[in-house]
CSV table of C-alpha atoms in Angstrom, one decimal:
chain,number,residue,atom,x,y,z
A,1,MET,CA,84.1,-111.3,-118.6
A,2,ARG,CA,81.3,-113.3,-117.9
A,3,MET,CA,80.2,-113.5,-114.4
A,4,PRO,CA,79.5,-117.1,-113.3
A,5,ARG,CA,76.2,-117.9,-113.0
A,6,GLU,CA,76.4,-118.8,-109.2
A,7,LEU,CA,77.9,-115.6,-108.5
A,8,ALA,CA,74.9,-113.7,-110.8
A,9,SER,CA,72.4,-115.6,-108.6
A,10,LEU,CA,73.9,-114.2,-105.3
A,11,VAL,CA,74.4,-111.0,-106.7
A,12,VAL,CA,70.3,-110.8,-107.7
A,13,ILE,CA,69.3,-112.3,-104.5
A,14,SER,CA,71.1,-110.0,-102.7
A,15,ALA,CA,69.6,-106.8,-104.2
A,16,LEU,CA,65.8,-108.5,-103.8
A,17,ALA,CA,67.1,-108.7,-100.4
A,18,MET,CA,68.1,-105.2,-100.0
A,19,CYS,CA,64.7,-104.3,-101.8
A,20,ILE,CA,62.1,-106.3,-99.7
A,21,PRO,CA,62.4,-104.6,-96.0
A,22,SER,CA,61.7,-101.4,-98.0
A,23,LEU,CA,58.4,-102.9,-99.7
A,24,LEU,CA,57.4,-104.7,-96.4
A,25,VAL,CA,57.7,-101.4,-94.0
A,26,ALA,CA,54.4,-99.1,-94.5
A,27,ASP,CA,53.0,-96.8,-92.6
A,28,ALA,CA,51.1,-97.8,-89.4
A,29,VAL,CA,47.4,-97.5,-90.4
A,30,ALA,CA,44.9,-96.0,-87.8
A,31,GLY,CA,41.7,-97.8,-87.1
A,32,ILE,CA,38.7,-95.7,-85.6
A,33,SER,CA,35.7,-97.0,-85.0
A,34,PRO,CA,32.2,-96.2,-82.4
A,35,GLY,CA,31.9,-99.3,-79.8
A,36,SER,CA,29.0,-101.7,-79.8
A,37,ALA,CA,26.6,-102.3,-77.3
A,38,SER,CA,23.4,-104.0,-76.4
A,39,VAL,CA,21.2,-102.0,-74.0
A,40,LEU,CA,17.5,-102.1,-72.6
A,41,VAL,CA,15.0,-99.7,-73.6
A,42,GLY,CA,14.9,-96.6,-71.2
A,43,GLN,CA,18.7,-97.0,-70.2
A,44,THR,CA,21.3,-94.4,-70.6
A,45,PHE,CA,24.7,-95.4,-72.2
A,46,ASP,CA,27.8,-94.1,-73.2
A,47,ILE,CA,29.3,-95.3,-76.4
A,48,PRO,CA,33.4,-94.5,-77.0
A,49,VAL,CA,34.8,-93.8,-80.7
A,50,ASN,CA,38.1,-95.5,-80.7
A,51,ILE,CA,41.3,-95.5,-82.5
A,52,THR,CA,44.1,-97.8,-82.8
A,53,GLY,CA,47.3,-98.1,-83.8
A,54,VAL,CA,48.1,-94.6,-84.8
A,55,THR,CA,51.0,-92.3,-84.6
A,56,ASP,CA,51.4,-88.4,-83.8
A,57,LEU,CA,48.1,-87.8,-84.1
A,58,PHE,CA,47.4,-84.0,-82.9
A,59,ALA,CA,43.7,-83.5,-84.5
A,60,PHE,CA,40.8,-85.1,-85.5
A,61,GLN,CA,37.4,-84.3,-86.6
A,62,PHE,CA,34.3,-86.6,-87.8
A,63,ASP,CA,30.5,-86.9,-87.7
A,64,LEU,CA,29.0,-89.9,-86.7
A,65,SER,CA,25.1,-90.7,-87.5
A,66,TYR,CA,22.1,-93.3,-85.7
A,67,ASP,CA,18.6,-94.1,-85.9
A,68,PRO,CA,16.8,-91.4,-84.4
A,69,THR,CA,14.0,-93.8,-83.9
A,70,ILE,CA,15.7,-95.8,-81.6
A,71,LEU,CA,18.6,-93.6,-80.2
A,72,GLU,CA,18.8,-90.7,-78.7
A,73,LEU,CA,22.1,-88.7,-78.4
A,74,LEU,CA,22.1,-86.7,-75.5
A,75,ASN,CA,25.8,-85.8,-74.9
A,76,ILE,CA,29.6,-85.3,-76.5
A,77,SER,CA,32.3,-85.6,-74.1
A,78,GLU,CA,36.2,-85.2,-74.7
A,79,GLY,CA,37.9,-88.9,-74.7
A,80,ALA,CA,40.9,-89.3,-72.8
A,81,PHE,CA,43.3,-90.6,-76.2
A,82,LEU,CA,44.3,-86.8,-77.0
A,83,PRO,CA,44.7,-84.9,-73.8
A,84,THR,CA,47.7,-87.6,-72.9
A,85,ALA,CA,49.8,-85.7,-75.6
A,86,GLY,CA,49.2,-82.2,-73.9
A,87,ALA,CA,46.5,-79.2,-73.6
A,88,THR,CA,43.7,-79.9,-76.2
A,89,ASN,CA,40.6,-77.5,-77.8
A,90,PHE,CA,38.0,-80.2,-78.0
A,91,ILE,CA,34.6,-79.2,-79.9
A,92,PRO,CA,31.8,-81.4,-79.4
A,93,GLY,CA,30.1,-81.0,-82.5
A,94,THR,CA,25.9,-80.5,-83.1
A,95,ILE,CA,23.5,-82.7,-82.2
A,96,ASP,CA,20.6,-83.3,-84.6
A,97,ASN,CA,18.3,-85.9,-82.9
A,98,THR,CA,15.5,-85.4,-85.7
A,99,ALA,CA,18.0,-86.2,-88.3
A,100,GLY,CA,19.9,-88.8,-86.4
A,101,THR,CA,23.4,-87.2,-86.7
A,102,ALA,CA,26.3,-85.4,-84.4
A,103,THR,CA,28.1,-83.5,-86.7
A,104,ALA,CA,31.8,-81.7,-86.6
A,105,THR,CA,33.0,-83.4,-83.5
A,106,ALA,CA,36.9,-82.0,-83.5
A,107,ASP,CA,39.8,-81.9,-80.8
A,108,ALA,CA,43.1,-80.4,-81.6
A,109,LEU,CA,46.4,-80.0,-79.3
A,110,SER,CA,47.3,-76.6,-78.6
A,111,GLY,CA,50.8,-75.2,-79.1
A,112,PHE,CA,53.4,-77.1,-81.2
A,113,VAL,CA,54.1,-80.5,-79.3
A,114,PRO,CA,54.1,-84.0,-80.7
A,115,GLY,CA,50.9,-86.2,-81.1
A,116,ALA,CA,49.3,-88.6,-79.2
A,117,SER,CA,50.5,-92.1,-80.4
A,118,GLY,CA,48.3,-95.4,-79.6
A,119,ASN,CA,45.0,-96.7,-78.6
A,120,GLY,CA,42.0,-94.9,-76.6
A,121,ASP,CA,38.7,-92.9,-77.0
A,122,LEU,CA,38.4,-90.2,-79.1
A,123,ALA,CA,35.1,-88.9,-77.9
A,124,ASP,CA,32.5,-90.4,-75.8
A,125,PHE,CA,28.9,-90.3,-76.9
A,126,GLU,CA,26.3,-90.5,-74.4
A,127,PHE,CA,22.8,-91.7,-75.3
A,128,GLY,CA,19.6,-93.1,-74.0
A,129,ALA,CA,17.6,-95.9,-75.6
A,130,LEU,CA,14.0,-95.1,-76.8
A,131,ALA,CA,13.0,-98.2,-78.8
A,132,PRO,CA,13.6,-101.6,-79.5
A,133,GLY,CA,15.9,-102.4,-82.7
A,134,THR,CA,19.3,-102.0,-84.1
A,135,SER,CA,20.7,-98.5,-85.0
A,136,ALA,CA,23.9,-98.8,-87.3
A,137,LEU,CA,26.5,-96.1,-85.8
A,138,THR,CA,28.1,-94.5,-88.6
A,139,LEU,CA,31.2,-92.4,-89.1
A,140,ALA,CA,31.7,-89.9,-92.2
A,141,ASN,CA,33.9,-86.8,-92.8
A,142,VAL,CA,36.6,-88.5,-90.7
A,143,THR,CA,39.8,-86.3,-91.0
A,144,LEU,CA,43.5,-87.6,-88.8
A,145,LEU,CA,46.5,-84.6,-88.7
A,146,ASP,CA,49.7,-85.5,-87.5
A,147,SER,CA,51.6,-82.9,-85.8
A,148,THR,CA,53.0,-81.4,-89.1
A,149,LEU,CA,49.5,-81.2,-90.3
A,150,SER,CA,49.6,-84.0,-92.9
A,151,PRO,CA,46.9,-86.3,-93.3
A,152,ILE,CA,47.1,-89.7,-91.2
A,153,ALA,CA,45.7,-92.8,-93.1
A,154,PHE,CA,42.9,-94.7,-91.4
A,155,ASN,CA,40.7,-97.7,-91.8
A,156,ALA,CA,36.8,-96.4,-90.5
A,157,THR,CA,34.2,-99.1,-89.3
A,158,ASN,CA,31.2,-99.1,-87.7
A,159,GLY,CA,29.4,-100.0,-84.6
A,160,GLN,CA,25.8,-101.0,-83.4
A,161,VAL,CA,23.7,-100.7,-80.7
A,162,ILE,CA,21.0,-103.6,-79.9
A,163,SER,CA,18.4,-102.3,-78.0
A,164,THR,CA,15.8,-104.3,-76.3
A,165,LEU,CA,12.7,-104.2,-73.9
A,166,PRO,CA,13.2,-105.2,-70.4
A,167,GLU,CA,11.7,-108.8,-69.8
A,168,PRO,CA,8.6,-108.5,-68.1
A,169,THR,CA,8.7,-108.6,-64.5
A,170,SER,CA,6.4,-111.0,-62.6
A,171,LEU,CA,5.0,-110.5,-59.3
A,172,PRO,CA,6.9,-112.0,-56.4
A,173,VAL,CA,5.1,-115.0,-54.8
A,174,PRO,CA,4.2,-113.0,-51.6
A,175,CYS,CA,2.5,-110.6,-53.6
A,176,VAL,CA,0.6,-113.3,-55.6
A,177,MET,CA,-0.6,-114.8,-52.2
A,178,LEU,CA,-1.7,-111.5,-51.2
A,179,ALA,CA,-3.6,-110.8,-53.8
A,180,SER,CA,-5.5,-114.0,-53.7
A,181,THR,CA,-6.1,-113.8,-49.9
A,182,LEU,CA,-7.6,-110.4,-50.7
A,183,LEU,CA,-10.1,-112.4,-53.4
A,184,VAL,CA,-11.3,-114.8,-51.6
A,185,ALA,CA,-11.7,-112.3,-48.2
A,186,SER,CA,-13.9,-110.4,-50.6
A,187,LYS,CA,-16.2,-113.4,-51.6
A,188,PHE,CA,-16.8,-114.7,-48.0
A,189,ARG,CA,-17.6,-110.7,-47.2
A,190,LYS,CA,-20.2,-110.7,-50.1
A,191,ARG,CA,-21.6,-113.7,-49.3
A,192,ALA,CA,-22.0,-113.0,-45.2
A,193,ALA,CA,-23.7,-110.0,-46.4
């Protein structure tokens, strides 16, 4: 017995409709990136490494590189995100201002608890601006693990810091007037002598 054409089309469309939702639903992909900033030479500032769209983050590790002729890394501290899920074990990593790297910055939750989900700061990097220029902030060796210690898919993007010289400051008008007055007074003193 042959199925009518309309009925066959309906069966095919129904079968595709049942498959499409499973094709459209994909695992969430976390995004990890250092921030960006514009700063003045001589300024101290913080750059967070952020995570967005993560589900069940239990532990992470990454390296961050920068241009050591433009920036000096002063300190690494734990971000506020992972502690929202429980007690943590933060490792700031190793700072090498000659190579321009911070290696093995890591954090993990303690015990058998669900990981953190959502968006937030993983770690905060305190820099000093040494010279004018642009320094890329580049992530490497990134690992994100869920509470079963399985890898979490992620996209990593890089940040940057633009460091500029402060604007030259001019003398305030009263100072200029005072300097002119002193100059004129010294000329009169020389003539009188």
